[in-house]
CSV table of C-alpha atoms in Angstrom, one decimal:
chain,number,residue,atom,x,y,z
A,13,UNK,CA,0.0,0.0,0.0
A,14,UNK,CA,0.9,3.7,-0.1
A,15,UNK,CA,1.1,6.2,2.8
A,16,UNK,CA,1.6,9.8,1.9
A,17,UNK,CA,2.1,12.7,4.4
A,18,UNK,CA,2.1,16.4,3.7
A,19,UNK,CA,1.4,19.4,6.0
A,20,UNK,CA,-2.2,20.4,6.1
A,21,UNK,CA,-1.8,24.1,5.8
A,22,UNK,CA,0.9,26.7,5.2
A,23,UNK,CA,1.1,30.5,5.0
A,24,UNK,CA,3.6,32.5,3.1
A,25,UNK,CA,4.2,36.1,2.1
A,26,UNK,CA,3.8,37.4,-1.5
A,27,UNK,CA,7.2,37.6,-3.2
A,28,UNK,CA,8.8,35.0,-0.8
A,29,UNK,CA,9.8,31.4,-1.3
A,30,UNK,CA,7.9,28.4,0.2
A,31,UNK,CA,8.8,24.8,0.3
A,32,UNK,CA,6.0,22.1,0.6
A,33,UNK,CA,7.2,18.8,1.8
A,34,UNK,CA,5.9,15.3,1.1
A,35,UNK,CA,7.0,12.0,2.6
A,36,UNK,CA,5.8,8.6,1.4
A,37,UNK,CA,6.0,4.9,2.2
A,38,UNK,CA,5.1,2.7,-0.6
A,39,UNK,CA,5.3,-1.0,-1.6
A,40,UNK,CA,6.4,0.1,-5.1
A,41,UNK,CA,7.5,3.4,-6.6
A,42,UNK,CA,7.4,4.6,-10.2
A,43,UNK,CA,7.3,8.4,-9.8
A,44,UNK,CA,5.9,11.3,-7.8
A,45,UNK,CA,3.5,14.0,-9.0
A,46,UNK,CA,2.6,17.4,-7.8
A,47,UNK,CA,-0.7,18.9,-8.7
A,48,UNK,CA,-2.2,22.3,-7.9
A,49,UNK,CA,-5.8,22.7,-7.1
A,50,UNK,CA,-7.6,26.0,-6.6
A,51,UNK,CA,-10.7,26.0,-4.4
A,52,UNK,CA,-13.7,24.6,-6.3
A,53,UNK,CA,-11.6,23.6,-9.3
A,54,UNK,CA,-10.0,20.5,-10.8
A,55,UNK,CA,-6.4,19.6,-10.0
A,56,UNK,CA,-3.9,20.6,-12.7
A,57,UNK,CA,-0.5,19.0,-13.3
A,58,UNK,CA,2.6,20.7,-12.1
A,59,UNK,CA,5.5,18.2,-12.1
A,60,UNK,CA,6.5,14.6,-12.3
A,61,UNK,CA,9.7,13.2,-10.8
A,62,UNK,CA,10.9,9.7,-11.4
A,63,UNK,CA,14.7,10.1,-10.8
A,64,UNK,CA,16.4,11.7,-7.8
A,65,UNK,CA,17.2,15.4,-8.0
A,66,UNK,CA,15.7,18.8,-8.7
A,67,UNK,CA,13.6,19.6,-11.7
A,68,UNK,CA,12.9,23.3,-12.3
A,69,UNK,CA,10.0,24.7,-14.3
A,70,UNK,CA,9.7,28.4,-14.1
A,71,UNK,CA,8.9,29.6,-10.6
A,72,UNK,CA,8.2,26.0,-9.5
A,73,UNK,CA,10.7,23.3,-8.7
A,74,UNK,CA,10.3,19.8,-7.5
A,75,UNK,CA,12.8,17.6,-5.7
A,76,UNK,CA,12.8,13.9,-5.2
A,77,UNK,CA,14.9,11.5,-3.0
A,78,UNK,CA,13.8,8.0,-3.5
A,79,UNK,CA,16.1,6.5,-0.8
A,80,UNK,CA,14.5,8.9,1.8
A,81,UNK,CA,10.9,8.6,0.5
A,82,UNK,CA,10.9,12.4,0.3
A,83,UNK,CA,9.9,15.1,-2.1
A,84,UNK,CA,9.3,18.8,-1.9
A,85,UNK,CA,7.8,21.5,-4.1
A,86,UNK,CA,9.5,24.8,-4.1
A,87,UNK,CA,7.6,27.9,-5.1
A,88,UNK,CA,9.6,31.1,-5.8
A,89,UNK,CA,8.4,34.7,-6.1
A,90,UNK,CA,5.1,33.9,-4.6
A,91,UNK,CA,2.0,35.5,-6.1
A,92,UNK,CA,-1.4,35.8,-4.7
A,93,UNK,CA,-2.7,33.5,-7.4
A,94,UNK,CA,-0.5,30.7,-5.9
A,95,UNK,CA,-3.0,30.4,-3.0
A,96,UNK,CA,-4.3,26.9,-3.6
A,97,UNK,CA,-3.9,23.3,-2.4
A,98,UNK,CA,-0.9,21.4,-3.5
A,99,UNK,CA,-1.4,17.6,-3.9
A,100,UNK,CA,1.5,15.1,-3.7
A,101,UNK,CA,0.8,11.8,-5.5
A,102,UNK,CA,2.8,8.6,-5.9
A,103,UNK,CA,2.7,6.3,-8.8
A,104,UNK,CA,3.1,2.7,-7.7
A,105,UNK,CA,4.5,-0.4,-9.4
A,106,UNK,CA,2.5,-3.1,-11.0
A,107,UNK,CA,0.6,-3.6,-14.2
A,108,UNK,CA,-1.6,-0.6,-13.9
A,109,UNK,CA,0.7,1.7,-11.8
A,110,UNK,CA,-2.0,3.2,-9.6
A,111,UNK,CA,-1.5,6.8,-8.5
A,112,UNK,CA,-2.3,7.5,-4.9
A,113,UNK,CA,-2.9,11.1,-3.7
A,114,UNK,CA,-2.0,12.7,-0.4
A,115,UNK,CA,-4.5,14.9,1.4
A,116,UNK,CA,-3.0,18.0,0.1
A,117,UNK,CA,-1.4,21.2,1.5
A,118,UNK,CA,-3.4,24.3,1.5
A,119,UNK,CA,-1.2,27.3,0.9
A,120,UNK,CA,-2.3,30.8,1.7
A,121,UNK,CA,-0.3,33.7,0.2
A,122,UNK,CA,-0.7,36.9,2.2
A,123,UNK,CA,0.3,40.4,1.1
B,63,UNK,CA,-10.0,21.3,-27.4
B,64,UNK,CA,-12.3,20.1,-24.6
B,65,UNK,CA,-9.9,17.7,-22.7
B,66,UNK,CA,-12.0,15.9,-20.1
B,67,UNK,CA,-15.6,16.8,-19.7
B,68,UNK,CA,-17.9,15.7,-16.9
B,69,UNK,CA,-21.7,15.9,-16.8
B,70,UNK,CA,-23.5,17.0,-14.8
B,71,UNK,CA,-21.6,19.6,-12.8
B,72,UNK,CA,-24.1,19.6,-9.9
B,73,UNK,CA,-26.8,17.2,-8.7
B,74,UNK,CA,-28.9,16.7,-5.7
B,75,UNK,CA,-30.3,13.2,-5.1
B,76,UNK,CA,-32.6,11.7,-2.6
B,77,UNK,CA,-31.5,8.6,-0.7
B,78,UNK,CA,-32.1,5.5,-2.8
B,79,UNK,CA,-32.2,7.2,-6.1
B,80,UNK,CA,-29.9,6.2,-8.9
B,81,UNK,CA,-27.8,8.3,-11.3
B,82,UNK,CA,-25.0,8.1,-13.8
B,83,UNK,CA,-22.1,10.5,-14.1
B,84,UNK,CA,-20.6,10.8,-17.6
B,85,UNK,CA,-16.9,11.4,-18.4
B,86,UNK,CA,-15.8,12.1,-21.9
B,87,UNK,CA,-12.2,12.7,-23.1
B,88,UNK,CA,-11.0,13.7,-26.5
B,89,UNK,CA,-7.3,13.0,-26.1
B,90,UNK,CA,-7.3,9.3,-27.1
B,91,UNK,CA,-6.1,8.3,-23.6
B,92,UNK,CA,-6.0,4.7,-22.6
B,93,UNK,CA,-6.5,5.1,-18.9
B,94,UNK,CA,-9.5,6.7,-17.2
B,95,UNK,CA,-10.2,7.1,-13.5
B,96,UNK,CA,-13.0,8.1,-11.2
B,97,UNK,CA,-12.0,9.7,-7.9
B,98,UNK,CA,-14.0,11.2,-5.1
B,99,UNK,CA,-12.7,14.1,-3.0
B,100,UNK,CA,-13.9,14.7,0.6
B,101,UNK,CA,-12.6,17.3,3.1
B,102,UNK,CA,-9.4,16.0,4.8
B,103,UNK,CA,-9.4,12.8,2.8
B,104,UNK,CA,-7.7,13.8,-0.4
B,105,UNK,CA,-8.6,12.2,-3.7
B,106,UNK,CA,-9.6,8.5,-3.4
B,107,UNK,CA,-9.8,6.2,-6.4
B,108,UNK,CA,-13.2,4.6,-6.9
B,109,UNK,CA,-12.7,2.6,-10.2
B,110,UNK,CA,-10.4,2.8,-13.1
B,111,UNK,CA,-10.0,1.5,-16.6
B,112,UNK,CA,-6.9,0.7,-18.6
B,113,UNK,CA,-8.7,0.4,-21.9
B,114,UNK,CA,-12.0,0.0,-23.7
B,115,UNK,CA,-14.1,-2.7,-22.3
B,116,UNK,CA,-12.0,-3.1,-19.1
B,117,UNK,CA,-12.7,-1.8,-15.6
B,118,UNK,CA,-11.2,-2.5,-12.2
B,119,UNK,CA,-11.9,-1.5,-8.5
B,120,UNK,CA,-9.9,1.2,-6.8
B,121,UNK,CA,-9.7,2.0,-3.1
B,122,UNK,CA,-13.4,2.8,-2.4
B,123,UNK,CA,-15.5,0.9,-5.0
B,124,UNK,CA,-18.5,-0.1,-2.8
B,125,UNK,CA,-21.8,1.4,-3.9
B,126,UNK,CA,-20.5,2.3,-7.4
B,127,UNK,CA,-20.3,0.6,-10.8
B,128,UNK,CA,-18.6,1.7,-14.0
B,129,UNK,CA,-18.6,0.9,-17.7
B,130,UNK,CA,-16.2,1.8,-20.5
B,131,UNK,CA,-18.0,0.7,-23.7
B,132,UNK,CA,-16.2,3.3,-25.8
B,133,UNK,CA,-12.6,4.4,-25.3
B,134,UNK,CA,-13.5,8.1,-24.9
B,135,UNK,CA,-16.3,7.6,-22.3
B,136,UNK,CA,-16.2,6.3,-18.7
B,137,UNK,CA,-19.5,6.1,-16.8
B,138,UNK,CA,-19.9,6.0,-13.1
B,139,UNK,CA,-23.2,4.7,-11.7
B,140,UNK,CA,-24.8,4.9,-8.3
B,141,UNK,CA,-27.5,2.4,-8.1
B,142,UNK,CA,-29.0,3.4,-4.7
B,143,UNK,CA,-27.5,6.7,-3.5
B,144,UNK,CA,-26.6,7.1,0.2
B,145,UNK,CA,-25.7,10.3,2.1
B,146,UNK,CA,-22.2,8.9,2.5
B,147,UNK,CA,-21.8,9.4,-1.2
B,148,UNK,CA,-22.1,13.1,-0.9
B,149,UNK,CA,-18.9,14.3,-2.4
B,150,UNK,CA,-17.1,15.9,-5.3
B,151,UNK,CA,-16.4,13.4,-8.0
B,152,UNK,CA,-13.5,13.9,-10.5
B,153,UNK,CA,-12.9,12.0,-13.6
B,154,UNK,CA,-9.3,11.9,-15.0
B,155,UNK,CA,-7.6,10.4,-18.0
B,156,UNK,CA,-4.0,9.7,-18.8
B,157,UNK,CA,-1.9,8.2,-21.6
B,158,UNK,CA,-0.5,4.7,-21.4
B,159,UNK,CA,2.7,5.9,-19.7
B,160,UNK,CA,0.6,7.8,-17.1
B,161,UNK,CA,3.1,10.6,-16.7
B,162,UNK,CA,0.3,13.2,-16.4
B,163,UNK,CA,-3.4,12.9,-15.7
B,164,UNK,CA,-5.9,15.4,-16.9
B,165,UNK,CA,-8.9,16.1,-14.7
B,166,UNK,CA,-12.5,17.1,-15.5
B,167,UNK,CA,-14.0,20.0,-13.7
B,168,UNK,CA,-15.8,17.9,-11.1
B,169,UNK,CA,-19.3,16.9,-10.2
B,170,UNK,CA,-20.7,18.1,-6.9
B,171,UNK,CA,-23.2,15.5,-5.7
B,172,UNK,CA,-25.3,15.9,-2.6
B,173,UNK,CA,-27.4,13.0,-1.4
B,174,UNK,CA,-30.2,14.0,1.1
């Protein structure tokens, strides 16, 4: 099975940097996703990591350490529109490679 | 370019009523999923399909049935709705490599 942990809520200031952590314990691992979900809307894809290291995509970066079962999402130059929930999800092994979602981290960006 | 479309967007049901949620995708994706999202619970997988004519149970399948008669459509049925099925339902689709899932806009279902 999969167990995914992330903080429930975080607050950060506009223009600052915030790091959202995700730890997981899985019976198999084939990659980790980050999704963004604004209130009342559908999740949208941010990143996918399958190898260790940092992947940068504009203001957002995602890091993975498979040996530690750990990932983080780094948001730079925070904007008010970044206020949303950030979902960590793990892709397991097996024929269908099921994706299991964490409960999400609600980020509030304040002026 | 519609992506993933869910109908209806909102619905109120009485306990014991039945309904079908429709999910349609125009990206020729092999995989399709139905999730429910409840406060504090995250997205939980109800049923999924890895291709036309195939379906399988996810984490919380009880009280739901699905069908995938056409590749582009994935139907979720509630035969006898219960208040515990009040939730937001999301459909998603992904390519065979499943490196990115695309979500529909959600269906907000209330069972009274």
